[in-house]
């Protein structure tokens, strides 16, 4: 996968995380606490600066109280639009 395509995917995932977080009225700090991640890491994810690991995906889904597969599905819908 070329660098530009990877960057686009990482940014789309970040937008997905931000949209879910905002729809649930959760601050970055609260999401960080719920997922046991640092708030600046949440910010970096949302801005597309960091690529999450599999364990991070699971932690975020649990923090959002959704299935990991639902998180992936929402992300997939986002990249279909782009």
PDB file of N, CA and C in Angstrom:
ATOM      1  N   UNK A   1       0.851  -1.169   0.000  1.00  0.00           N
ATOM      2  CA  UNK A   1       0.000   0.000   0.000  1.00  0.00           C
ATOM      3  C   UNK A   1       0.899   1.235   0.000  1.00  0.00           C
ATOM      4  N   UNK A   2       0.569   2.185  -0.875  1.00  0.00           N
ATOM      5  CA  UNK A   2       1.407   3.378  -0.927  1.00  0.00           C
ATOM      6  C   UNK A   2       1.148   4.284   0.273  1.00  0.00           C
ATOM      7  N   UNK A   3       2.059   5.174   0.513  1.00  0.00           N
ATOM      8  CA  UNK A   3       2.027   6.042   1.685  1.00  0.00           C
ATOM      9  C   UNK A   3       0.793   6.929   1.706  1.00  0.00           C
ATOM     10  N   UNK A   4       0.402   7.452   0.569  1.00  0.00           N
ATOM     11  CA  UNK A   4      -0.760   8.342   0.504  1.00  0.00           C
ATOM     12  C   UNK A   4      -2.049   7.602   0.855  1.00  0.00           C
ATOM     13  N   UNK A   5      -2.201   6.386   0.350  1.00  0.00           N
ATOM     14  CA  UNK A   5      -3.388   5.579   0.648  1.00  0.00           C
ATOM     15  C   UNK A   5      -3.447   5.254   2.139  1.00  0.00           C
ATOM     16  N   UNK A   6      -2.312   4.894   2.717  1.00  0.00           N
ATOM     17  CA  UNK A   6      -2.248   4.587   4.147  1.00  0.00           C
ATOM     18  C   UNK A   6      -2.629   5.812   4.970  1.00  0.00           C
ATOM     19  N   UNK A   7      -2.115   6.968   4.590  1.00  0.00           N
ATOM     20  CA  UNK A   7      -2.421   8.212   5.297  1.00  0.00           C
ATOM     21  C   UNK A   7      -3.919   8.502   5.236  1.00  0.00           C
ATOM     22  N   UNK A   8      -4.530   8.293   4.093  1.00  0.00           N
ATOM     23  CA  UNK A   8      -5.962   8.521   3.921  1.00  0.00           C
ATOM     24  C   UNK A   8      -6.774   7.595   4.826  1.00  0.00           C
ATOM     25  N   UNK A   9      -6.376   6.339   4.926  1.00  0.00           N
ATOM     26  CA  UNK A   9      -7.076   5.386   5.787  1.00  0.00           C
ATOM     27  C   UNK A   9      -6.953   5.770   7.259  1.00  0.00           C
ATOM     28  N   UNK A  10      -5.769   6.160   7.673  1.00  0.00           N
ATOM     29  CA  UNK A  10      -5.541   6.551   9.064  1.00  0.00           C
ATOM     30  C   UNK A  10      -6.373   7.788   9.403  1.00  0.00           C
ATOM     31  N   UNK A  11      -6.443   8.730   8.493  1.00  0.00           N
ATOM     32  CA  UNK A  11      -7.252   9.931   8.712  1.00  0.00           C
ATOM     33  C   UNK A  11      -8.740   9.587   8.770  1.00  0.00           C
ATOM     34  N   UNK A  12      -9.194   8.687   7.925  1.00  0.00           N
ATOM     35  CA  UNK A  12     -10.599   8.272   7.937  1.00  0.00           C
ATOM     36  C   UNK A  12     -10.940   7.580   9.253  1.00  0.00           C
ATOM     37  N   UNK A  13     -10.031   6.774   9.766  1.00  0.00           N
ATOM     38  CA  UNK A  13     -10.269   6.134  11.055  1.00  0.00           C
ATOM     39  C   UNK A  13     -10.369   7.192  12.150  1.00  0.00           C
ATOM     40  N   UNK A  14      -9.504   8.171  12.101  1.00  0.00           N
ATOM     41  CA  UNK A  14      -9.540   9.254  13.087  1.00  0.00           C
ATOM     42  C   UNK A  14     -10.860  10.000  13.073  1.00  0.00           C
ATOM     43  N   UNK A  15     -11.367  10.273  11.878  1.00  0.00           N
ATOM     44  CA  UNK A  15     -12.669  10.945  11.770  1.00  0.00           C
ATOM     45  C   UNK A  15     -13.778  10.061  12.331  1.00  0.00           C
ATOM     46  N   UNK A  16     -13.662   8.758  12.104  1.00  0.00           N
ATOM     47  CA  UNK A  16     -14.657   7.822  12.632  1.00  0.00           C
ATOM     48  C   UNK A  16     -14.673   7.878  14.158  1.00  0.00           C
ATOM     49  N   UNK A  17     -13.505   7.834  14.769  1.00  0.00           N
ATOM     50  CA  UNK A  17     -13.404   7.892  16.234  1.00  0.00           C
ATOM     51  C   UNK A  17     -13.991   9.205  16.755  1.00  0.00           C
ATOM     52  N   UNK A  18     -13.637  10.285  16.111  1.00  0.00           N
ATOM     53  CA  UNK A  18     -14.141  11.587  16.562  1.00  0.00           C
ATOM     54  C   UNK A  18     -15.662  11.658  16.442  1.00  0.00           C
ATOM     55  N   UNK A  19     -16.212  11.186  15.337  1.00  0.00           N
ATOM     56  CA  UNK A  19     -17.665  11.231  15.140  1.00  0.00           C
ATOM     57  C   UNK A  19     -18.403  10.392  16.184  1.00  0.00           C
ATOM     58  N   UNK A  20     -17.883   9.208  16.466  1.00  0.00           N
ATOM     59  CA  UNK A  20     -18.517   8.370  17.492  1.00  0.00           C
ATOM     60  C   UNK A  20     -18.438   9.066  18.842  1.00  0.00           C
ATOM     61  N   UNK A  21     -17.272   9.582  19.155  1.00  0.00           N
ATOM     62  CA  UNK A  21     -17.075  10.259  20.446  1.00  0.00           C
ATOM     63  C   UNK A  21     -18.039  11.430  20.613  1.00  0.00           C
ATOM     64  N   UNK A  22     -18.144  12.247  19.589  1.00  0.00           N
ATOM     65  CA  UNK A  22     -19.034  13.412  19.656  1.00  0.00           C
ATOM     66  C   UNK A  22     -20.501  12.993  19.720  1.00  0.00           C
ATOM     67  N   UNK A  23     -20.862  11.945  19.004  1.00  0.00           N
ATOM     68  CA  UNK A  23     -22.256  11.485  19.026  1.00  0.00           C
ATOM     69  C   UNK A  23     -22.659  10.966  20.406  1.00  0.00           C
ATOM     70  N   UNK A  24     -21.676  10.535  21.174  1.00  0.00           N
ATOM     71  CA  UNK A  24     -21.928  10.025  22.522  1.00  0.00           C
ATOM     72  C   UNK A  24     -21.651  11.087  23.591  1.00  0.00           C
ATOM     73  N   UNK A  25     -21.358  12.310  23.141  1.00  0.00           N
ATOM     74  CA  UNK A  25     -21.060  13.425  24.053  1.00  0.00           C
ATOM     75  C   UNK A  25     -19.966  13.072  25.064  1.00  0.00           C
ATOM     76  N   UNK A  26     -18.880  12.507  24.545  1.00  0.00           N
ATOM     77  CA  UNK A  26     -17.738  12.127  25.370  1.00  0.00           C
ATOM     78  C   UNK A  26     -16.567  13.034  24.998  1.00  0.00           C
ATOM     79  N   UNK A  27     -15.909  13.582  25.994  1.00  0.00           N
ATOM     80  CA  UNK A  27     -14.713  14.388  25.730  1.00  0.00           C
ATOM     81  C   UNK A  27     -13.540  13.465  25.416  1.00  0.00           C
ATOM     82  N   UNK A  28     -12.498  14.037  24.857  1.00  0.00           N
ATOM     83  CA  UNK A  28     -11.291  13.249  24.621  1.00  0.00           C
ATOM     84  C   UNK A  28     -10.742  12.718  25.941  1.00  0.00           C
ATOM     85  N   UNK A  29     -10.796  13.528  26.969  1.00  0.00           N
ATOM     86  CA  UNK A  29     -10.284  13.106  28.281  1.00  0.00           C
ATOM     87  C   UNK A  29     -11.095  11.922  28.824  1.00  0.00           C
ATOM     88  N   UNK A  30     -12.412  11.987  28.671  1.00  0.00           N
ATOM     89  CA  UNK A  30     -13.244  10.884  29.153  1.00  0.00           C
ATOM     90  C   UNK A  30     -12.998   9.613  28.351  1.00  0.00           C
ATOM     91  N   UNK A  31     -12.867   9.752  27.024  1.00  0.00           N
ATOM     92  CA  UNK A  31     -12.569   8.590  26.194  1.00  0.00           C
ATOM     93  C   UNK A  31     -11.223   7.990  26.589  1.00  0.00           C
ATOM     94  N   UNK A  32     -10.259   8.840  26.835  1.00  0.00           N
ATOM     95  CA  UNK A  32      -8.938   8.367  27.259  1.00  0.00           C
ATOM     96  C   UNK A  32      -9.042   7.582  28.561  1.00  0.00           C
ATOM     97  N   UNK A  33      -9.808   8.105  29.499  1.00  0.00           N
ATOM     98  CA  UNK A  33      -9.963   7.414  30.786  1.00  0.00           C
ATOM     99  C   UNK A  33     -10.674   6.072  30.599  1.00  0.00           C
ATOM    100  N   UNK A  34     -11.742   6.072  29.814  1.00  0.00           N
ATOM    101  CA  UNK A  34     -12.515   4.847  29.594  1.00  0.00           C
ATOM    102  C   UNK A  34     -11.698   3.765  28.885  1.00  0.00           C
ATOM    103  N   UNK A  35     -10.808   4.192  28.002  1.00  0.00           N
ATOM    104  CA  UNK A  35     -10.042   3.237  27.199  1.00  0.00           C
ATOM    105  C   UNK A  35      -8.644   2.971  27.757  1.00  0.00           C
ATOM    106  N   UNK A  36      -8.300   3.652  28.827  1.00  0.00           N
ATOM    107  CA  UNK A  36      -6.972   3.548  29.437  1.00  0.00           C
ATOM    108  C   UNK A  36      -5.870   3.925  28.441  1.00  0.00           C
ATOM    109  N   UNK A  37      -6.152   4.987  27.686  1.00  0.00           N
ATOM    110  CA  UNK A  37      -5.188   5.558  26.749  1.00  0.00           C
ATOM    111  C   UNK A  37      -4.945   7.006  27.165  1.00  0.00           C
ATOM    112  N   UNK A  38      -3.879   7.595  26.709  1.00  0.00           N
ATOM    113  CA  UNK A  38      -3.584   8.990  27.037  1.00  0.00           C
ATOM    114  C   UNK A  38      -4.424   9.914  26.163  1.00  0.00           C
ATOM    115  N   UNK A  39      -4.843  11.044  26.735  1.00  0.00           N
ATOM    116  CA  UNK A  39      -5.667  11.985  25.976  1.00  0.00           C
ATOM    117  C   UNK A  39      -4.963  12.488  24.718  1.00  0.00           C
ATOM    118  N   UNK A  40      -3.670  12.733  24.796  1.00  0.00           N
ATOM    119  CA  UNK A  40      -2.962  13.205  23.603  1.00  0.00           C
ATOM    120  C   UNK A  40      -2.922  12.125  22.521  1.00  0.00           C
ATOM    121  N   UNK A  41      -2.926  10.856  22.927  1.00  0.00           N
ATOM    122  CA  UNK A  41      -2.972   9.764  21.950  1.00  0.00           C
ATOM    123  C   UNK A  41      -4.325   9.757  21.253  1.00  0.00           C
ATOM    124  N   UNK A  42      -5.405   9.991  22.007  1.00  0.00           N
ATOM    125  CA  UNK A  42      -6.748  10.086  21.411  1.00  0.00           C
ATOM    126  C   UNK A  42      -6.757  11.226  20.398  1.00  0.00           C
ATOM    127  N   UNK A  43      -6.197  12.347  20.769  1.00  0.00           N
ATOM    128  CA  UNK A  43      -6.120  13.494  19.858  1.00  0.00           C
ATOM    129  C   UNK A  43      -5.332  13.145  18.599  1.00  0.00           C
ATOM    130  N   UNK A  44      -4.207  12.478  18.767  1.00  0.00           N
ATOM    131  CA  UNK A  44      -3.388  12.075  17.612  1.00  0.00           C
ATOM    132  C   UNK A  44      -4.147  11.097  16.712  1.00  0.00           C
ATOM    133  N   UNK A  45      -4.905  10.178  17.313  1.00  0.00           N
ATOM    134  CA  UNK A  45      -5.718   9.260  16.515  1.00  0.00           C
ATOM    135  C   UNK A  45      -6.746  10.031  15.697  1.00  0.00           C
ATOM    136  N   UNK A  46      -7.459  10.933  16.356  1.00  0.00           N
ATOM    137  CA  UNK A  46      -8.513  11.690  15.678  1.00  0.00           C
ATOM    138  C   UNK A  46      -7.961  12.563  14.553  1.00  0.00           C
ATOM    139  N   UNK A  47      -6.756  13.047  14.706  1.00  0.00           N
ATOM    140  CA  UNK A  47      -6.147  13.889  13.670  1.00  0.00           C
ATOM    141  C   UNK A  47      -5.429  13.077  12.596  1.00  0.00           C
ATOM    142  N   UNK A  48      -5.467  11.757  12.747  1.00  0.00           N
ATOM    143  CA  UNK A  48      -4.837  10.902  11.750  1.00  0.00           C
ATOM    144  C   UNK A  48      -3.329  10.870  11.831  1.00  0.00           C
ATOM    145  N   UNK A  49      -2.789  11.183  12.993  1.00  0.00           N
ATOM    146  CA  UNK A  49      -1.340  11.192  13.169  1.00  0.00           C
ATOM    147  C   UNK A  49      -0.801   9.866  13.673  1.00  0.00           C
ATOM    148  N   UNK A  50      -1.672   9.066  14.263  1.00  0.00           N
ATOM    149  CA  UNK A  50      -1.283   7.757  14.799  1.00  0.00           C
ATOM    150  C   UNK A  50      -2.185   6.686  14.204  1.00  0.00           C
ATOM    151  N   UNK A  51      -1.617   5.522  14.027  1.00  0.00           N
ATOM    152  CA  UNK A  51      -2.362   4.365  13.531  1.00  0.00           C
ATOM    153  C   UNK A  51      -2.581   3.413  14.701  1.00  0.00           C
ATOM    154  N   UNK A  52      -3.834   3.053  14.987  1.00  0.00           N
ATOM    155  CA  UNK A  52      -4.099   2.226  16.164  1.00  0.00           C
ATOM    156  C   UNK A  52      -3.712   0.768  15.970  1.00  0.00           C
ATOM    157  N   UNK A  53      -3.327   0.141  17.067  1.00  0.00           N
ATOM    158  CA  UNK A  53      -3.075  -1.301  17.065  1.00  0.00           C
ATOM    159  C   UNK A  53      -4.407  -2.028  17.237  1.00  0.00           C
ATOM    160  N   UNK A  54      -4.371  -3.325  17.089  1.00  0.00           N
ATOM    161  CA  UNK A  54      -5.564  -4.129  17.295  1.00  0.00           C
ATOM    162  C   UNK A  54      -6.073  -3.988  18.725  1.00  0.00           C
ATOM    163  N   UNK A  55      -5.167  -3.993  19.684  1.00  0.00           N
ATOM    164  CA  UNK A  55      -5.601  -3.846  21.085  1.00  0.00           C
ATOM    165  C   UNK A  55      -6.227  -2.478  21.326  1.00  0.00           C
ATOM    166  N   UNK A  56      -5.744  -1.450  20.641  1.00  0.00           N
ATOM    167  CA  UNK A  56      -6.339  -0.122  20.765  1.00  0.00           C
ATOM    168  C   UNK A  56      -7.756  -0.118  20.190  1.00  0.00           C
ATOM    169  N   UNK A  57      -7.961  -0.796  19.071  1.00  0.00           N
ATOM    170  CA  UNK A  57      -9.309  -0.887  18.500  1.00  0.00           C
ATOM    171  C   UNK A  57     -10.275  -1.511  19.500  1.00  0.00           C
ATOM    172  N   UNK A  58      -9.842  -2.575  20.138  1.00  0.00           N
ATOM    173  CA  UNK A  58     -10.688  -3.259  21.120  1.00  0.00           C
ATOM    174  C   UNK A  58     -10.973  -2.339  22.304  1.00  0.00           C
ATOM    175  N   UNK A  59      -9.970  -1.642  22.785  1.00  0.00           N
ATOM    176  CA  UNK A  59     -10.143  -0.740  23.925  1.00  0.00           C
ATOM    177  C   UNK A  59     -11.089   0.410  23.593  1.00  0.00           C
ATOM    178  N   UNK A  60     -10.964   0.959  22.390  1.00  0.00           N
ATOM    179  CA  UNK A  60     -11.850   2.046  21.979  1.00  0.00           C
ATOM    180  C   UNK A  60     -13.293   1.555  21.870  1.00  0.00           C
ATOM    181  N   UNK A  61     -13.481   0.404  21.265  1.00  0.00           N
ATOM    182  CA  UNK A  61     -14.833  -0.141  21.128  1.00  0.00           C
ATOM    183  C   UNK A  61     -15.465  -0.352  22.502  1.00  0.00           C
ATOM    184  N   UNK A  62     -14.706  -0.920  23.418  1.00  0.00           N
ATOM    185  CA  UNK A  62     -15.233  -1.128  24.775  1.00  0.00           C
ATOM    186  C   UNK A  62     -15.568   0.207  25.428  1.00  0.00           C
ATOM    187  N   UNK A  63     -14.723   1.203  25.234  1.00  0.00           N
ATOM    188  CA  UNK A  63     -14.966   2.529  25.805  1.00  0.00           C
ATOM    189  C   UNK A  63     -16.246   3.149  25.228  1.00  0.00           C
ATOM    190  N   UNK A  64     -16.520   2.873  23.960  1.00  0.00           N
ATOM    191  CA  UNK A  64     -17.739   3.370  23.309  1.00  0.00           C
ATOM    192  C   UNK A  64     -18.951   2.488  23.590  1.00  0.00           C
ATOM    193  N   UNK A  65     -18.701   1.356  24.244  1.00  0.00           N
ATOM    194  CA  UNK A  65     -19.745   0.372  24.544  1.00  0.00           C
ATOM    195  C   UNK A  65     -20.391  -0.161  23.266  1.00  0.00           C
ATOM    196  N   UNK A  66     -19.520  -0.477  22.299  1.00  0.00           N
ATOM    197  CA  UNK A  66     -19.956  -1.103  21.054  1.00  0.00           C
ATOM    198  C   UNK A  66     -19.032  -2.291  20.774  1.00  0.00           C
ATOM    199  N   UNK A  67     -19.442  -3.135  19.858  1.00  0.00           N
ATOM    200  CA  UNK A  67     -18.604  -4.256  19.448  1.00  0.00           C
ATOM    201  C   UNK A  67     -17.466  -3.732  18.571  1.00  0.00           C
ATOM    202  N   UNK A  68     -16.328  -4.390  18.646  1.00  0.00           N
ATOM    203  CA  UNK A  68     -15.201  -4.008  17.793  1.00  0.00           C
ATOM    204  C   UNK A  68     -15.599  -4.100  16.326  1.00  0.00           C
ATOM    205  N   UNK A  69     -16.390  -5.097  15.986  1.00  0.00           N
ATOM    206  CA  UNK A  69     -16.840  -5.247  14.597  1.00  0.00           C
ATOM    207  C   UNK A  69     -17.691  -4.055  14.156  1.00  0.00           C
ATOM    208  N   UNK A  70     -18.463  -3.481  15.081  1.00  0.00           N
ATOM    209  CA  UNK A  70     -19.259  -2.295  14.741  1.00  0.00           C
ATOM    210  C   UNK A  70     -18.363  -1.084  14.493  1.00  0.00           C
ATOM    211  N   UNK A  71     -17.302  -0.974  15.271  1.00  0.00           N
ATOM    212  CA  UNK A  71     -16.341   0.110  15.060  1.00  0.00           C
ATOM    213  C   UNK A  71     -15.707  -0.016  13.679  1.00  0.00           C
ATOM    214  N   UNK A  72     -15.317  -1.215  13.321  1.00  0.00           N
ATOM    215  CA  UNK A  72     -14.723  -1.457  12.002  1.00  0.00           C
ATOM    216  C   UNK A  72     -15.740  -1.174  10.896  1.00  0.00           C
ATOM    217  N   UNK A  73     -16.963  -1.598  11.117  1.00  0.00           N
ATOM    218  CA  UNK A  73     -18.022  -1.378  10.120  1.00  0.00           C
ATOM    219  C   UNK A  73     -18.245   0.116   9.880  1.00  0.00           C
ATOM    220  N   UNK A  74     -18.267   0.917  10.952  1.00  0.00           N
ATOM    221  CA  UNK A  74     -18.430   2.364  10.803  1.00  0.00           C
ATOM    222  C   UNK A  74     -17.257   2.967  10.040  1.00  0.00           C
ATOM    223  N   UNK A  75     -16.064   2.491  10.324  1.00  0.00           N
ATOM    224  CA  UNK A  75     -14.874   2.938   9.596  1.00  0.00           C
ATOM    225  C   UNK A  75     -14.979   2.557   8.119  1.00  0.00           C
ATOM    226  N   UNK A  76     -15.406   1.338   7.835  1.00  0.00           N
ATOM    227  CA  UNK A  76     -15.540   0.884   6.443  1.00  0.00           C
ATOM    228  C   UNK A  76     -16.535   1.752   5.673  1.00  0.00           C
ATOM    229  N   UNK A  77     -17.619   2.152   6.322  1.00  0.00           N
ATOM    230  CA  UNK A  77     -18.588   3.034   5.671  1.00  0.00           C
ATOM    231  C   UNK A  77     -17.939   4.371   5.336  1.00  0.00           C
ATOM    232  N   UNK A  78     -17.095   4.847   6.224  1.00  0.00           N
ATOM    233  CA  UNK A  78     -16.419   6.124   6.001  1.00  0.00           C
ATOM    234  C   UNK A  78     -15.491   6.046   4.784  1.00  0.00           C
ATOM    235  N   UNK A  79     -14.759   4.935   4.628  1.00  0.00           N
ATOM    236  CA  UNK A  79     -13.826   4.854   3.498  1.00  0.00           C
ATOM    237  C   UNK A  79     -14.551   4.553   2.197  1.00  0.00           C
ATOM    238  N   UNK A  80     -15.763   4.006   2.259  1.00  0.00           N
ATOM    239  CA  UNK A  80     -16.555   3.802   1.037  1.00  0.00           C
ATOM    240  C   UNK A  80     -17.008   5.141   0.490  1.00  0.00           C
ATOM    241  N   UNK A  81     -17.269   6.103   1.383  1.00  0.00           N
ATOM    242  CA  UNK A  81     -17.731   7.426   0.973  1.00  0.00           C
ATOM    243  C   UNK A  81     -16.602   8.185   0.294  1.00  0.00           C
ATOM    244  N   UNK A  82     -15.370   8.026   0.817  1.00  0.00           N
ATOM    245  CA  UNK A  82     -14.219   8.786   0.297  1.00  0.00           C
ATOM    246  C   UNK A  82     -13.742   8.273  -1.020  1.00  0.00           C
TER     247      UNK A  82
END
